[in-house]
Amino acid sequence: MPSPDKILRSNSKSIEICGQHLREDQLVAVPTETVYGLAGNALSESAVRKIFEVKGRPFIDPLITHFKDAQSAFKHVYACEKAIKLANTFWPGPLTLVLQKSDSIPDLVTAGLSTAAVRVPNHPLLQELLRKLDFPLAAPSANPFGYVSPTRPEHVSKTLGSKIAAILDGGFCSHGLESTVIEFHQAHNPRILRPGPISAEEIKNRTGLIIHTQERDGHDNLPQTSPGLLSKHYSPHTPIDIIENGQVDWVASEDEAIILNKKPDTLDSDHVYWLSENGDLGEIARNLFDLIQKLDGRAYRKLTVEAAQNESVGSAINDRLRRAAR
Ligand code: TXA
Ligand code: MG
């Protein structure tokens, strides 16, 4: 049941109310620069348990813990030199680091793994909230398990609204794709577990570090690889087909939506949509989950989506499309 009354406008009173809910082990949906998160006190087993239950997420799939700054994060995980360099360069921002954890982070948060995923988000409202709390926030994306991540408060209210205490309205998420996840299981050999807004190219350009992307191995049931990276994920109810660049069949039928990267020169169907006026990859990423959720509410038989150019954030867009299409 949608419960729009749970959406709290962005002001200091709302932040106070959300802080109070979180201190009482309740869950609050919070805005981040990537997607909305379903947040609870990361140091409270009872709050963390609720996150898994509300989301319908299996307990083998570990959560990201969000901190107000790097100094706070590095009290709970052991950071190597490369991780510190990445944190200094990209935090606050859409980067999650998976590092050896200390006992202070409950095993429930990390699904029993010896590593924890940590991140310092870059959204002013969430930063203000984190500064008012004396604990970090565990937060997966605020969608039912397996569904598309929310990039607007209304997406959360439609799906999880009746099950949580409040939704903090931070507007439309600026990146629209979940954070880049980098694992330091072997400190000398970090790997990108989940491509995201910060690409391997950008990491190389800004830090000189060369970090490879973990090949997808298809072993969905192996917790050590990356439990949350189940190959089917981010799926709307309407089936998705991916079309490689330039291969889009223009003759859209009535019951099929075509989603293009950029606005076409000529338009001959009401069922053609586009993610960006001029094909800008950042804009495509920002609009992707929003448009998919909007069209998922209509009676289309199929959504046919054009793949993005496979460079920078385009790789992350295509990663999400492939998972949604399975
Ligand atoms: O942008 C984001 O990262 C958003 C916002 C809310 O911060 N959060 C998010 O959380 O996408 P979630 O739970 O939907 O995805 C977390 C990913 C999963 O793929 C999970 O398996 C991985 O991080 N992860 C968490 N802890 C891990 C660990 N210890 N080892 C390997 N992967 C881990
Ligand atoms: Mg998620």
CSV table of C-alpha atoms in Angstrom, one decimal, residues 1-183:
chain,number,residue,atom,x,y,z
A,1,MET,CA,0.0,0.0,0.0
A,2,PRO,CA,1.4,3.4,-0.9
A,3,SER,CA,1.8,5.6,2.2
A,4,PRO,CA,2.9,9.0,0.9
A,5,ASP,CA,2.4,10.4,4.4
A,6,LYS,CA,5.6,8.7,5.4
A,7,ILE,CA,7.6,10.9,3.1
A,8,LEU,CA,9.2,13.6,5.2
A,9,ARG,CA,10.2,16.8,3.5
A,10,SER,CA,13.8,17.8,3.7
A,11,ASN,CA,14.2,20.0,6.7
A,12,SER,CA,15.9,19.8,10.1
A,13,LYS,CA,12.7,18.6,11.9
A,14,SER,CA,12.5,15.6,9.5
A,15,ILE,CA,16.1,14.8,10.2
A,16,GLU,CA,15.4,14.9,13.9
A,17,ILE,CA,12.4,12.6,13.5
A,18,CYS,CA,14.4,10.1,11.4
A,19,GLY,CA,17.2,10.2,14.0
A,20,GLN,CA,14.7,9.3,16.7
A,21,HIS,CA,13.2,6.4,14.8
A,22,LEU,CA,16.7,5.1,14.1
A,23,ARG,CA,17.7,5.4,17.8
A,24,GLU,CA,14.6,3.3,18.6
A,25,ASP,CA,15.8,0.5,16.1
A,26,GLN,CA,13.2,1.5,13.5
A,27,LEU,CA,14.0,1.6,9.8
A,28,VAL,CA,14.1,4.8,7.7
A,29,ALA,CA,14.6,5.1,3.9
A,30,VAL,CA,17.3,7.6,3.3
A,31,PRO,CA,18.5,9.4,0.2
A,32,THR,CA,22.0,8.9,-1.1
A,33,GLU,CA,23.7,10.2,-4.2
A,34,THR,CA,23.3,6.7,-5.7
A,35,VAL,CA,19.9,5.2,-4.8
A,36,TYR,CA,17.7,5.3,-1.7
A,37,GLY,CA,18.9,3.1,1.2
A,38,LEU,CA,16.8,1.2,3.8
A,39,ALA,CA,18.7,2.3,6.9
A,40,GLY,CA,18.9,1.0,10.4
A,41,ASN,CA,21.5,1.1,13.2
A,42,ALA,CA,24.4,-1.0,12.0
A,43,LEU,CA,25.5,-1.8,15.5
A,44,SER,CA,22.1,-3.1,16.6
A,45,GLU,CA,21.2,-6.7,15.7
A,46,SER,CA,17.5,-6.0,16.2
A,47,ALA,CA,17.6,-3.2,13.6
A,48,VAL,CA,19.7,-5.1,11.2
A,49,ARG,CA,17.4,-8.1,11.4
A,50,LYS,CA,14.5,-5.9,10.5
A,51,ILE,CA,16.3,-4.7,7.3
A,52,PHE,CA,16.6,-8.3,6.0
A,53,GLU,CA,13.0,-9.0,6.9
A,54,VAL,CA,11.5,-5.9,5.4
A,55,LYS,CA,13.5,-6.3,2.2
A,56,GLY,CA,12.9,-10.1,2.0
A,57,ARG,CA,16.7,-10.4,1.6
A,58,PRO,CA,18.4,-13.7,2.4
A,59,PHE,CA,20.7,-13.5,5.5
A,60,ILE,CA,23.6,-14.7,3.3
A,61,ASP,CA,23.7,-11.3,1.5
A,62,PRO,CA,25.8,-8.8,3.5
A,63,LEU,CA,24.9,-5.1,3.9
A,64,ILE,CA,26.9,-1.9,3.3
A,65,THR,CA,27.6,0.2,6.4
A,66,HIS,CA,27.4,4.0,6.0
A,67,PHE,CA,29.6,6.4,8.0
A,68,LYS,CA,29.8,10.1,8.4
A,69,ASP,CA,33.5,10.2,7.4
A,70,ALA,CA,36.5,8.0,6.6
A,71,GLN,CA,37.9,8.3,10.1
A,72,SER,CA,34.8,6.8,11.6
A,73,ALA,CA,34.7,4.0,9.0
A,74,PHE,CA,38.3,3.1,9.6
A,75,LYS,CA,37.6,2.5,13.3
A,76,HIS,CA,35.6,-0.6,12.3
A,77,VAL,CA,37.6,-2.0,9.4
A,78,TYR,CA,41.3,-2.4,8.7
A,79,ALA,CA,42.3,-0.2,5.7
A,80,CYS,CA,45.4,-0.9,3.6
A,81,GLU,CA,47.3,1.8,1.8
A,82,LYS,CA,45.4,1.5,-1.5
A,83,ALA,CA,42.0,1.6,0.3
A,84,ILE,CA,43.1,4.8,2.1
A,85,LYS,CA,44.1,6.3,-1.2
A,86,LEU,CA,40.7,5.5,-2.7
A,87,ALA,CA,38.9,6.8,0.3
A,88,ASN,CA,40.8,10.1,0.3
A,89,THR,CA,40.1,10.5,-3.4
A,90,PHE,CA,36.4,9.5,-3.7
A,91,TRP,CA,34.8,9.9,-0.3
A,92,PRO,CA,32.3,11.2,0.3
A,93,GLY,CA,31.0,9.5,-2.8
A,94,PRO,CA,29.6,6.5,-4.6
A,95,LEU,CA,32.4,4.1,-3.7
A,96,THR,CA,32.1,1.1,-1.3
A,97,LEU,CA,35.3,-0.6,0.1
A,98,VAL,CA,35.2,-4.2,1.3
A,99,LEU,CA,37.9,-4.7,4.0
A,100,GLN,CA,38.7,-6.9,6.9
A,101,LYS,CA,36.3,-6.0,9.8
A,102,SER,CA,36.8,-5.7,13.5
A,103,ASP,CA,34.4,-7.3,16.0
A,104,SER,CA,32.4,-4.0,16.4
A,105,ILE,CA,30.4,-4.7,13.2
A,106,PRO,CA,27.8,-7.4,14.0
A,107,ASP,CA,28.2,-10.7,12.0
A,108,LEU,CA,24.6,-10.3,10.9
A,109,VAL,CA,25.5,-7.2,8.9
A,110,THR,CA,28.3,-9.0,7.0
A,111,ALA,CA,26.5,-12.4,6.7
A,112,GLY,CA,29.2,-14.0,8.8
A,113,LEU,CA,32.0,-12.9,6.5
A,114,SER,CA,35.3,-11.6,8.0
A,115,THR,CA,35.1,-8.5,5.7
A,116,ALA,CA,32.7,-5.6,5.9
A,117,ALA,CA,31.5,-3.2,3.1
A,118,VAL,CA,31.9,0.5,4.1
A,119,ARG,CA,31.0,3.7,2.5
A,120,VAL,CA,30.8,7.5,3.2
A,121,PRO,CA,27.8,8.8,1.2
A,122,ASN,CA,27.7,12.2,-0.4
A,123,HIS,CA,24.2,13.4,0.1
A,124,PRO,CA,23.8,16.5,2.3
A,125,LEU,CA,20.7,15.2,4.2
A,126,LEU,CA,22.1,11.9,4.9
A,127,GLN,CA,25.4,13.4,6.0
A,128,GLU,CA,23.5,15.7,8.4
A,129,LEU,CA,21.6,12.7,9.8
A,130,LEU,CA,24.8,10.6,10.2
A,131,ARG,CA,26.4,13.5,12.1
A,132,LYS,CA,23.5,13.5,14.6
A,133,LEU,CA,23.8,9.8,15.3
A,134,ASP,CA,26.4,8.0,17.4
A,135,PHE,CA,26.2,4.9,15.3
A,136,PRO,CA,26.7,4.1,11.5
A,137,LEU,CA,23.8,3.0,9.3
A,138,ALA,CA,23.5,-0.3,7.6
A,139,ALA,CA,21.6,0.2,4.4
A,140,PRO,CA,20.9,-1.9,1.3
A,141,SER,CA,19.0,-0.3,-1.5
A,142,ALA,CA,15.4,0.4,-0.4
A,143,ASN,CA,13.7,-2.0,-2.7
A,144,PRO,CA,12.1,-5.5,-2.2
A,145,PHE,CA,14.9,-8.1,-2.8
A,146,GLY,CA,15.5,-8.6,-6.5
A,147,TYR,CA,13.5,-5.5,-7.7
A,148,VAL,CA,14.9,-2.3,-9.2
A,149,SER,CA,16.6,0.1,-6.9
A,150,PRO,CA,14.7,3.3,-5.9
A,151,THR,CA,15.9,6.7,-7.1
A,152,ARG,CA,12.9,8.7,-5.8
A,153,PRO,CA,11.1,8.7,-2.4
A,154,GLU,CA,7.9,7.6,-4.2
A,155,HIS,CA,9.6,4.4,-5.5
A,156,VAL,CA,10.2,3.5,-1.9
A,157,SER,CA,6.7,4.4,-0.7
A,158,LYS,CA,5.1,2.2,-3.3
A,159,THR,CA,7.0,-0.9,-2.3
A,160,LEU,CA,8.1,-0.7,1.3
A,161,GLY,CA,6.2,2.3,2.5
A,162,SER,CA,3.9,0.4,4.8
A,163,LYS,CA,6.7,-1.5,6.5
A,164,ILE,CA,9.0,1.3,7.6
A,165,ALA,CA,8.9,4.3,10.0
A,166,ALA,CA,9.6,7.0,7.5
A,167,ILE,CA,11.1,8.1,4.1
A,168,LEU,CA,13.4,11.1,4.1
A,169,ASP,CA,12.8,13.0,0.9
A,170,GLY,CA,16.2,14.0,-0.6
A,171,GLY,CA,14.8,14.3,-4.1
A,172,PHE,CA,15.9,12.5,-7.2
A,173,CYS,CA,19.2,10.6,-6.7
A,174,SER,CA,22.0,12.2,-8.7
A,175,HIS,CA,23.8,9.1,-9.9
A,176,GLY,CA,20.9,6.7,-10.1
A,177,LEU,CA,23.1,3.6,-10.0
A,178,GLU,CA,24.4,1.8,-6.9
A,179,SER,CA,28.0,2.5,-5.7
A,180,THR,CA,31.1,0.9,-7.2
A,181,VAL,CA,32.1,-1.9,-4.8
A,182,ILE,CA,35.8,-2.7,-4.5
A,183,GLU,CA,37.1,-5.7,-2.5
